[in-house]
Structure formats: structure tokens, C-alpha cells
Amino acid sequence: MSRSVFAVAAIALVVVLSFATTAAGLKYQLHHNDGALVPTLRVFIAYCPNNFSGEGAIVDVNPITAVWKIVAKVKFPSEIFGCIADYNPSYDFDQNDPNTLWFDFTSDTGFFLAVDTRYGNTTKVTSSNMFFTGFLDFKYFPAAGTLNGIAGAVTQNGFCFDGCLQYGVQDITRGAGFQRKALIPFKEGADDTSFVNWKTNELSFQGSYDLRKTTCGPSPTSQCMITIDSTTGALKSAVYTPDYQVWKFTRYQNPVDQTVKSFVSGGGCNQSSSSPWTYQFRDVDPITGATKTLTCVNDDLLINTDEWIASFAPDASLLATGSGNGDGDDPQLLVLNATSGSTVINSKLTGLAKALNADMGLVFIWALEFVGLVPN
């Protein structure tokens, strides 16, 4: 989960009916499912038509029935060559318009790729900084027209001489390259799991290997919740979080207590699992690190891998997570009820690989999001 700085459907039943407004003042697209209204889950699938090429597909899935539909195909730029099994890009959806998906291929090709998930069109944005090796985690900041995130760094002296994290921005409108805002005195950070508080201009994520003299935990390897200023990158706080690992935050805070509903692994559920940690939903305070367990997930549930490839529905009632099949197994698309912890669907997306003519039936889930969010 954590990366070091060096490991740097019948389909006809799905009919658009209306829009509902979330507490955050945004709308999301609704579909009809036997009288119930549910948001669409949009999934980006990468696959290999043969051993020497890779392509992408946009697939819409009903998160209640697992009925799927191929929306568009995606042709990758020529720099992304061969079978895509060796690629593992970090990603983010535009929070204001999740029809736009950003992939970071910087470490492999030197560019970011924007995908219009309605039609499959792509746009390259080149990063001209030769010392930038790609984000571990990033978010799209629409007002600034930048991708802001956490990356690896190394300096000639100081605490970062043997490697550390850095916070920086990649301009996507004026062609400027990656620009560092600040070094962060930690060596490891969790990928694709940060939370942005847009009101207070803060970005929070879990990390470890505290490089300061006084560490946030009992040892330098302790895992902590780190909060930085999302404008300057300055470290604001780091608190010890030994009893849970966040896989995905919702995008919005509870306006009452400022906690963020999260999908985590942690202890305290006291179920029959032999493991002391199980999957669960908690309210997490990104500043203090304090949590409240909301519900436990059935400990018999097996999630194949890639729990951080996930998305909450706009009202936080559902959590979807998807895994590829790098070991040759079937993909897994899992939707959980985030209130009860029960499994809504656990799908292999049967028939999708055949419909895509994927070589050896291999398909990889690279990203997913509940779509239709648009400004009021």
C-alpha cells in the first residue's frame, strides 16, 4: 500500500432518470434499478489485445446489479507501448467533473494523460522537470489548473540526502513542468489515498519513516497521519495512527465534527477472523488521527488487491473497489454498503474480457469513480 520514494448488464434497464443533490451541493447522475435510484460506477479498464499492445476501455457498471456496458475505447499514446501489464499509474478524477480522469505516466513516459471518460479522447501533458519521477498520490486542483501531490525527492544535504517525500504542483494549462513547493520529512507515503480539505487548504495522508529528531510515533518506522498546507506544502501536523490503515477517504468532511468517512483496515471489530485487522468503515479526524468505528465488513470477504483503487458514492452510502489480475486471475469489482458493511456485489465482470478481445482474458482495473457530479 505504501510506496517508498524509490519505488517511485439487461443494459436497457439502466436509464438516466434525474439528478439528486448531495449535502456538499453537488449533483450526481442517477439510474433506475427496479424502482431504486443508484449512481453509475465508471470503471477504467486496461487490457492487452495481444502481447505487444495495450488499450483502454471505459465501462459503466450498475453498482447494485453488476450489469456493465462498454462506453468507449481508449487508444494510448505511442509512448505507452507493449502490453500494459507492467504499468501501474496513479490517478485522480476531477472532483467537479468526474468525466475527466487523470493518469500519471511520468515515471515511464514523462507525461500525464487526461481521459474524457465519455468518449475515450485523451490529452497528454508533458512534465519537463527531469528530476521529477511522478506522484505517489495527487489531486486535481481545478481553480489553479494544476495537479498537486506527493512525490519522491533527494537532495545533496539535509534530512533528504538519502531520500524523502516532497509536495509539488504540475501545471496542466500553461505547459510548465513540475515545481516543488516543499520537502516533507517522511520517507514513505500511501498512494492514491489523500484527503483535501478545500476550506482550510490542507492535504492529509498516511506516511512513515519520520526523519525528524522527535518523531510522531515511538519509532521512525511508525505510521502517522500527516497534514500539510496544500498551497505551500508546509508540514502542519503529524499524529501517530498505529491501529488503522486508510484505503480511501470520502471527498467531504462531516460539517458537524469535521471527520471524514473512510474505508480502512484496523482492529477492534472482534469478529471470527484469525487476523487482528479486518476491513471496516470509520469516521477519521485527519488532524488528530482519532477515529470512530461505524461498521465492520464481513471478515470472510476477500479483497484480491489494490484496495486503494476505490470510490465512495456521493452520499457515502456505497464504497466500490476494483482489482486487476496481474497474476492471471479474474478481476474483482466489489461494492460494499458503507452503512451496514454488507456486500452489495462481488463481481468478476463476467464476459468483459471476451467482449474486449483481451489476450488471455487479462483485464486490469486502473481506476473507478461514481460519475455524474456536476456543479449546481
Coordinates of C-alpha atoms in Angstrom, one line a residue:
M1 CA 0.0 0.0 0.0
S2 CA 2.7 2.5 1.0
R3 CA 5.4 3.4 -1.5
S4 CA 8.9 4.5 -0.7
V5 CA 10.4 7.3 -2.5
F6 CA 12.4 4.7 -4.5
A7 CA 9.5 2.5 -5.5
V8 CA 8.9 5.5 -7.1
A9 CA -25.9 -5.5 -17.6
A10 CA -30.1 -6.1 -19.2
I11 CA -28.3 -2.9 -20.1
A12 CA -31.6 -1.4 -21.3
L13 CA -32.7 -1.3 -17.7
V14 CA -30.1 1.3 -17.0
V15 CA -31.9 4.5 -17.9
V16 CA -30.9 8.0 -16.9
L17 CA -33.7 9.5 -14.9
S18 CA -32.7 12.5 -12.9
F19 CA -30.2 14.2 -10.7
A20 CA -30.0 14.3 -6.9
T21 CA -28.1 16.8 -4.9
T22 CA -25.7 15.8 -2.2
A23 CA -25.1 17.7 1.1
A24 CA -22.0 19.1 -0.5
G25 CA -24.0 21.0 -3.0
L26 CA -23.2 18.7 -6.0
K27 CA -25.4 16.7 -8.2
Y28 CA -24.9 13.1 -9.3
Q29 CA -26.3 11.1 -12.2
L30 CA -28.9 8.6 -11.2
H31 CA -30.0 5.4 -12.9
H32 CA -33.1 3.2 -12.4
N33 CA -32.8 -0.2 -10.9
D34 CA -36.1 -1.9 -10.2
G35 CA -37.5 1.2 -8.6
A36 CA -34.3 2.3 -6.8
L37 CA -32.1 5.1 -7.8
V38 CA -28.4 4.5 -7.8
P39 CA -25.3 6.4 -9.2
T40 CA -23.4 4.9 -12.1
L41 CA -20.0 3.4 -11.4
R42 CA -17.5 4.3 -14.1
V43 CA -14.5 1.9 -14.4
F44 CA -11.3 2.3 -16.5
I45 CA -10.2 -1.0 -17.8
A46 CA -6.7 -1.5 -19.3
Y47 CA -6.1 -4.6 -21.4
C48 CA -3.8 -6.2 -24.0
P49 CA -5.3 -7.1 -27.4
N50 CA -2.1 -9.0 -27.9
N51 CA 1.3 -9.5 -26.2
F52 CA 2.7 -6.3 -27.9
S53 CA 0.0 -3.7 -27.4
G54 CA -2.2 -2.1 -24.8
E55 CA -5.6 -0.4 -24.9
G56 CA -8.2 1.0 -22.5
A57 CA -11.9 0.9 -22.2
I58 CA -14.5 2.9 -20.3
V59 CA -17.1 0.6 -18.7
D60 CA -20.2 1.8 -16.8
V61 CA -21.4 -0.6 -14.2
N62 CA -24.7 -0.6 -12.2
P63 CA -23.4 -0.9 -8.6
I64 CA -26.4 -2.9 -7.5
T65 CA -26.8 -5.4 -10.3
A66 CA -23.2 -5.5 -11.7
V67 CA -24.7 -5.1 -15.2
W68 CA -22.0 -3.5 -17.3
K69 CA -21.7 -1.6 -20.6
I70 CA -18.7 -0.6 -22.6
V71 CA -19.0 3.2 -23.1
A72 CA -15.8 3.9 -25.1
K73 CA -12.4 2.6 -26.2
V74 CA -9.2 4.4 -25.4
K75 CA -6.1 4.4 -27.6
F76 CA -2.9 5.1 -25.6
P77 CA -0.2 7.4 -27.0
S78 CA 2.6 5.5 -28.8
E79 CA 5.0 6.1 -25.8
I80 CA 2.9 3.6 -23.8
F81 CA 3.9 0.5 -25.8
G82 CA 3.7 -3.2 -25.3
C83 CA 1.2 -5.0 -23.0
I84 CA 0.1 -2.6 -20.3
A85 CA 0.6 -5.3 -17.5
D86 CA 3.8 -3.5 -16.4
Y87 CA 2.2 -0.1 -15.9
N88 CA 0.7 1.0 -12.6
P89 CA -0.2 4.7 -12.9
S90 CA -1.5 6.7 -10.0
Y91 CA -4.8 8.5 -10.9
D92 CA -7.4 11.1 -9.9
F93 CA -10.8 12.1 -11.1
D94 CA -11.7 15.7 -11.4
Q95 CA -13.9 16.3 -8.3
N96 CA -16.1 18.9 -10.1
D97 CA -16.3 16.8 -13.3
P98 CA -15.5 13.1 -12.8
N99 CA -15.9 12.6 -16.6
T100 CA -12.3 13.7 -16.6
L101 CA -9.7 11.2 -15.4
W102 CA -6.0 11.9 -14.9
F103 CA -3.3 9.3 -15.1
D104 CA 0.4 9.8 -14.1
F105 CA 2.7 8.0 -16.5
T106 CA 5.7 10.3 -15.7
S107 CA 8.0 7.6 -14.4
D108 CA 7.5 5.6 -17.6
T109 CA 6.9 8.2 -20.3
G110 CA 7.4 11.7 -18.9
F111 CA 3.8 12.8 -19.2
F112 CA 0.3 12.8 -17.6
L113 CA -2.7 11.7 -19.6
A114 CA -6.2 13.2 -19.3
V115 CA -9.0 10.9 -20.4
D116 CA -12.5 12.1 -21.3
T117 CA -14.4 9.0 -20.0
R118 CA -17.5 9.8 -22.0
Y119 CA -15.8 9.4 -25.4
G120 CA -12.3 8.0 -24.7
N121 CA -10.4 11.0 -26.0
T122 CA -7.0 11.6 -24.5
T123 CA -4.7 14.6 -23.9
K124 CA -1.0 14.5 -23.0
V125 CA 0.6 16.9 -20.6
T126 CA 4.4 16.7 -20.5
S127 CA 6.3 17.2 -17.4
S128 CA 9.6 19.0 -18.3
N129 CA 11.3 18.5 -14.9
M130 CA 13.9 15.8 -15.5
F131 CA 14.2 15.2 -11.7
F132 CA 10.5 14.6 -11.2
T133 CA 9.7 10.8 -11.3
G134 CA 6.0 11.0 -10.8
F135 CA 3.4 11.4 -8.0
L136 CA 2.8 8.7 -5.4
D137 CA -0.6 10.5 -4.8
F138 CA -2.1 13.6 -6.4
K139 CA -5.3 15.6 -6.7
Y140 CA -6.6 17.8 -9.4
F141 CA -7.0 21.4 -8.2
P142 CA -9.4 23.0 -10.7
A143 CA -9.1 26.6 -9.6
A144 CA -5.4 26.6 -10.2
G145 CA -5.3 24.3 -13.2
T146 CA -2.7 22.1 -11.5
L147 CA -2.2 18.6 -10.3
N148 CA -0.9 18.8 -6.7
G149 CA 0.6 15.9 -4.9
I150 CA 3.2 13.9 -3.1
A151 CA 6.4 12.6 -4.8
G152 CA 9.8 11.3 -4.0
A153 CA 12.8 13.6 -3.7
V154 CA 16.5 13.6 -2.8
T155 CA 18.9 16.4 -2.0
Q156 CA 22.6 16.8 -1.6
N157 CA 22.4 17.5 2.1
G158 CA 20.0 17.9 4.9
F159 CA 17.4 15.4 6.1
C160 CA 16.5 14.5 2.5
F161 CA 20.1 13.5 1.4
D162 CA 19.0 9.8 1.5
G163 CA 15.6 10.4 0.1
C164 CA 12.3 11.9 1.4
L165 CA 8.9 13.0 0.2
Q166 CA 8.1 16.3 -1.4
Y167 CA 5.0 18.3 -2.2
G168 CA 4.7 20.0 -5.6
V169 CA 2.5 21.0 -8.5
Q170 CA 2.3 20.1 -12.1
D171 CA 0.7 22.9 -14.3
I172 CA -1.6 21.5 -16.9
T173 CA -2.7 24.7 -18.6
R174 CA 0.4 26.6 -19.4
G175 CA 2.9 23.8 -20.2
A176 CA 5.1 24.4 -17.1
G177 CA 6.8 21.4 -15.6
F178 CA 6.6 20.1 -12.0
Q179 CA 7.5 22.6 -9.4
R180 CA 8.4 21.7 -5.8
K181 CA 6.7 23.5 -3.1
A182 CA 8.3 21.9 0.0
L183 CA 10.2 18.9 1.2
I184 CA 8.3 16.7 3.7
P185 CA 10.4 15.0 6.4
F186 CA 9.0 11.5 5.8
K187 CA 10.3 8.7 3.6
E188 CA 7.1 6.8 2.7
G189 CA 3.6 7.8 1.8
A190 CA 0.4 5.9 0.9
D191 CA -0.6 6.0 -2.7
D192 CA -3.9 7.3 -4.1
T193 CA -5.5 7.9 -0.7
S194 CA -5.0 11.5 0.4
F195 CA -7.8 13.8 1.5
V196 CA -8.1 17.5 0.6
N197 CA -9.9 20.0 2.9
W198 CA -10.7 22.7 0.3
K199 CA -11.9 25.1 3.0
T200 CA -8.7 25.1 5.1
N201 CA -6.3 24.3 2.3
E202 CA -5.0 21.2 3.9
L203 CA -4.0 17.8 2.4
S204 CA -3.8 14.8 4.7
F205 CA -2.3 11.3 4.0
Q206 CA -0.7 8.5 6.0
G207 CA 3.1 8.0 5.9
S208 CA 6.0 6.6 7.8
Y209 CA 9.8 6.9 8.4
D210 CA 9.7 10.2 10.1
L211 CA 13.0 11.9 9.5
R212 CA 12.7 14.5 12.3
K213 CA 14.6 14.2 15.6
T214 CA 11.4 14.0 17.5
T215 CA 9.2 11.5 15.6
C216 CA 5.4 11.3 15.6
G217 CA 5.5 7.8 16.8
P218 CA 7.6 5.6 19.1
S219 CA 10.0 4.7 16.2
P220 CA 10.9 6.3 12.8
T221 CA 9.0 3.5 11.1
S222 CA 5.7 4.3 12.9
Q223 CA 2.8 5.2 10.6
C224 CA 1.3 8.6 11.1
M225 CA -1.4 10.8 9.7
I226 CA 0.4 13.7 8.0
T227 CA -1.3 17.0 7.2
I228 CA 0.4 19.7 5.0
D229 CA -0.7 23.1 3.7
S230 CA -2.0 22.4 0.2
T231 CA -0.8 25.8 -1.0
T232 CA 2.8 25.9 0.4
G233 CA 3.4 22.2 1.3
A234 CA 4.4 23.2 4.8
L235 CA 4.0 20.5 7.4
K236 CA 1.2 21.3 9.8
S237 CA 0.8 18.2 11.9
A238 CA 1.8 14.5 12.1
V239 CA 0.0 12.2 14.6
Y240 CA 0.6 8.6 15.4
T241 CA -2.0 6.2 13.8
P242 CA -0.9 2.7 14.8
D243 CA -4.3 0.9 14.7
Y244 CA -5.6 1.6 11.2
Q245 CA -4.7 1.9 7.6
V246 CA -6.8 4.2 5.4
W247 CA -7.6 2.8 1.9
K248 CA -10.0 5.5 0.8
F249 CA -11.4 8.7 2.2
T250 CA -14.7 10.2 1.1
R251 CA -14.2 13.6 -0.6
Y252 CA -16.2 15.6 2.0
Q253 CA -16.0 16.2 5.8
N254 CA -18.9 15.9 8.2
P255 CA -19.8 19.5 8.7
V256 CA -20.6 18.8 12.4
D257 CA -17.4 17.2 13.7
Q258 CA -15.0 17.6 10.7
T259 CA -14.5 13.8 10.4
V260 CA -14.1 12.0 7.1
K261 CA -15.9 8.7 6.5
S262 CA -13.2 6.3 5.4
F263 CA -12.7 2.7 4.3
V264 CA -9.9 1.2 6.4
S265 CA -8.2 -1.9 7.8
G266 CA -7.9 -1.9 11.5
G267 CA -8.5 -3.7 14.8
G268 CA -11.4 -3.7 17.2
C269 CA -14.1 -5.5 15.2
N270 CA -13.7 -8.7 17.2
Q271 CA -15.0 -11.0 14.5
S272 CA -14.0 -14.5 13.8
S273 CA -11.1 -13.7 11.6
S274 CA -7.7 -15.0 12.6
S275 CA -6.2 -11.6 11.6
P276 CA -6.4 -8.9 14.3
W277 CA -7.1 -6.4 11.5
T278 CA -10.2 -6.5 9.3
Y279 CA -11.9 -4.2 6.8
Q280 CA -14.2 -1.6 8.3
F281 CA -15.7 1.9 7.9
R282 CA -14.6 4.6 10.3
D283 CA -15.0 8.3 10.8
V284 CA -11.5 9.7 10.8
D285 CA -10.3 13.1 12.0
P286 CA -7.3 13.9 9.7
I287 CA -5.9 16.4 12.1
T288 CA -6.0 14.4 15.4
G289 CA -5.9 10.9 13.9
A290 CA -8.8 10.0 16.2
T291 CA -11.4 7.6 14.7
K292 CA -14.8 6.1 15.4
T293 CA -15.7 2.7 14.0
L294 CA -19.0 2.9 12.1
T295 CA -19.4 -0.7 10.9
C296 CA -17.4 -3.8 10.3
V297 CA -17.1 -5.7 7.0
N298 CA -17.7 -9.4 7.0
D299 CA -14.3 -10.9 7.8
D300 CA -14.9 -13.7 5.3
L301 CA -14.7 -11.2 2.5
L302 CA -11.5 -11.5 0.4
I303 CA -10.3 -8.4 -1.5
N304 CA -7.8 -9.5 -4.1
T305 CA -5.5 -6.5 -4.0
D306 CA -5.4 -2.8 -4.8
E307 CA -7.9 -1.6 -2.1
W308 CA -6.9 2.0 -2.8
I309 CA -8.5 1.8 -6.3
A310 CA -11.8 2.8 -4.7
S311 CA -14.5 5.4 -4.6
F312 CA -17.4 6.4 -2.3
A313 CA -20.8 7.2 -3.8
P314 CA -21.5 10.9 -3.4
D315 CA -23.7 10.3 -0.4
A316 CA -21.1 7.9 1.1
S317 CA -23.7 5.1 1.1
L318 CA -21.6 2.8 -1.1
L319 CA -17.9 2.0 -1.5
A320 CA -16.6 0.5 -4.7
T321 CA -13.2 -1.0 -5.1
G322 CA -11.6 -2.8 -8.0
S323 CA -8.6 -5.0 -8.6
G324 CA -6.8 -6.1 -11.7
N325 CA -5.5 -9.6 -12.3
G326 CA -1.7 -9.3 -12.7
D327 CA -1.5 -12.9 -11.6
G328 CA -3.8 -14.1 -14.3
D329 CA -6.9 -14.3 -12.0
D330 CA -10.3 -12.8 -12.8
P331 CA -10.7 -9.1 -12.0
Q332 CA -12.8 -8.2 -8.9
L333 CA -15.3 -5.4 -8.7
L334 CA -16.6 -5.1 -5.2
V335 CA -19.3 -2.8 -3.9
L336 CA -20.0 -2.5 -0.2
N337 CA -22.8 -1.0 1.8
A338 CA -20.9 1.6 3.8
T339 CA -23.6 1.8 6.4
S340 CA -24.0 -1.9 7.2
G341 CA -20.7 -3.3 5.9
S342 CA -22.6 -5.9 3.8
T343 CA -21.5 -6.9 0.3
V344 CA -23.7 -5.5 -2.5
I345 CA -21.9 -7.0 -5.4
N346 CA -18.7 -9.1 -5.7
S347 CA -18.3 -9.4 -9.5
K348 CA -15.7 -10.9 -11.9
L349 CA -17.2 -8.7 -14.7
T350 CA -18.0 -11.9 -16.5
G351 CA -17.8 -11.6 -20.3
L352 CA -16.0 -8.3 -20.3
A353 CA -12.6 -9.7 -21.3
K354 CA -14.2 -11.6 -24.2
A355 CA -16.1 -8.5 -25.3
L356 CA -12.8 -6.6 -25.4
N357 CA -10.9 -9.4 -27.1
A358 CA -8.4 -9.2 -24.4
D359 CA -5.4 -11.5 -24.9
M360 CA -5.5 -14.5 -22.5
G361 CA -8.6 -12.8 -20.9
L362 CA -6.4 -10.4 -18.9
V363 CA -8.0 -7.1 -17.9
F364 CA -6.8 -4.6 -15.3
I365 CA -8.9 -2.2 -13.3
W366 CA -6.9 1.0 -13.2
A367 CA -9.4 3.5 -11.8
L368 CA -13.1 3.8 -10.9
E369 CA -15.5 6.6 -9.7
F370 CA -19.2 7.2 -9.2
V371 CA -19.9 9.6 -12.0
G372 CA -22.2 12.4 -12.8
L373 CA -21.0 15.0 -10.4
V374 CA -21.6 18.4 -11.8
P375 CA -21.7 21.9 -10.2
N376 CA -25.2 23.3 -9.3

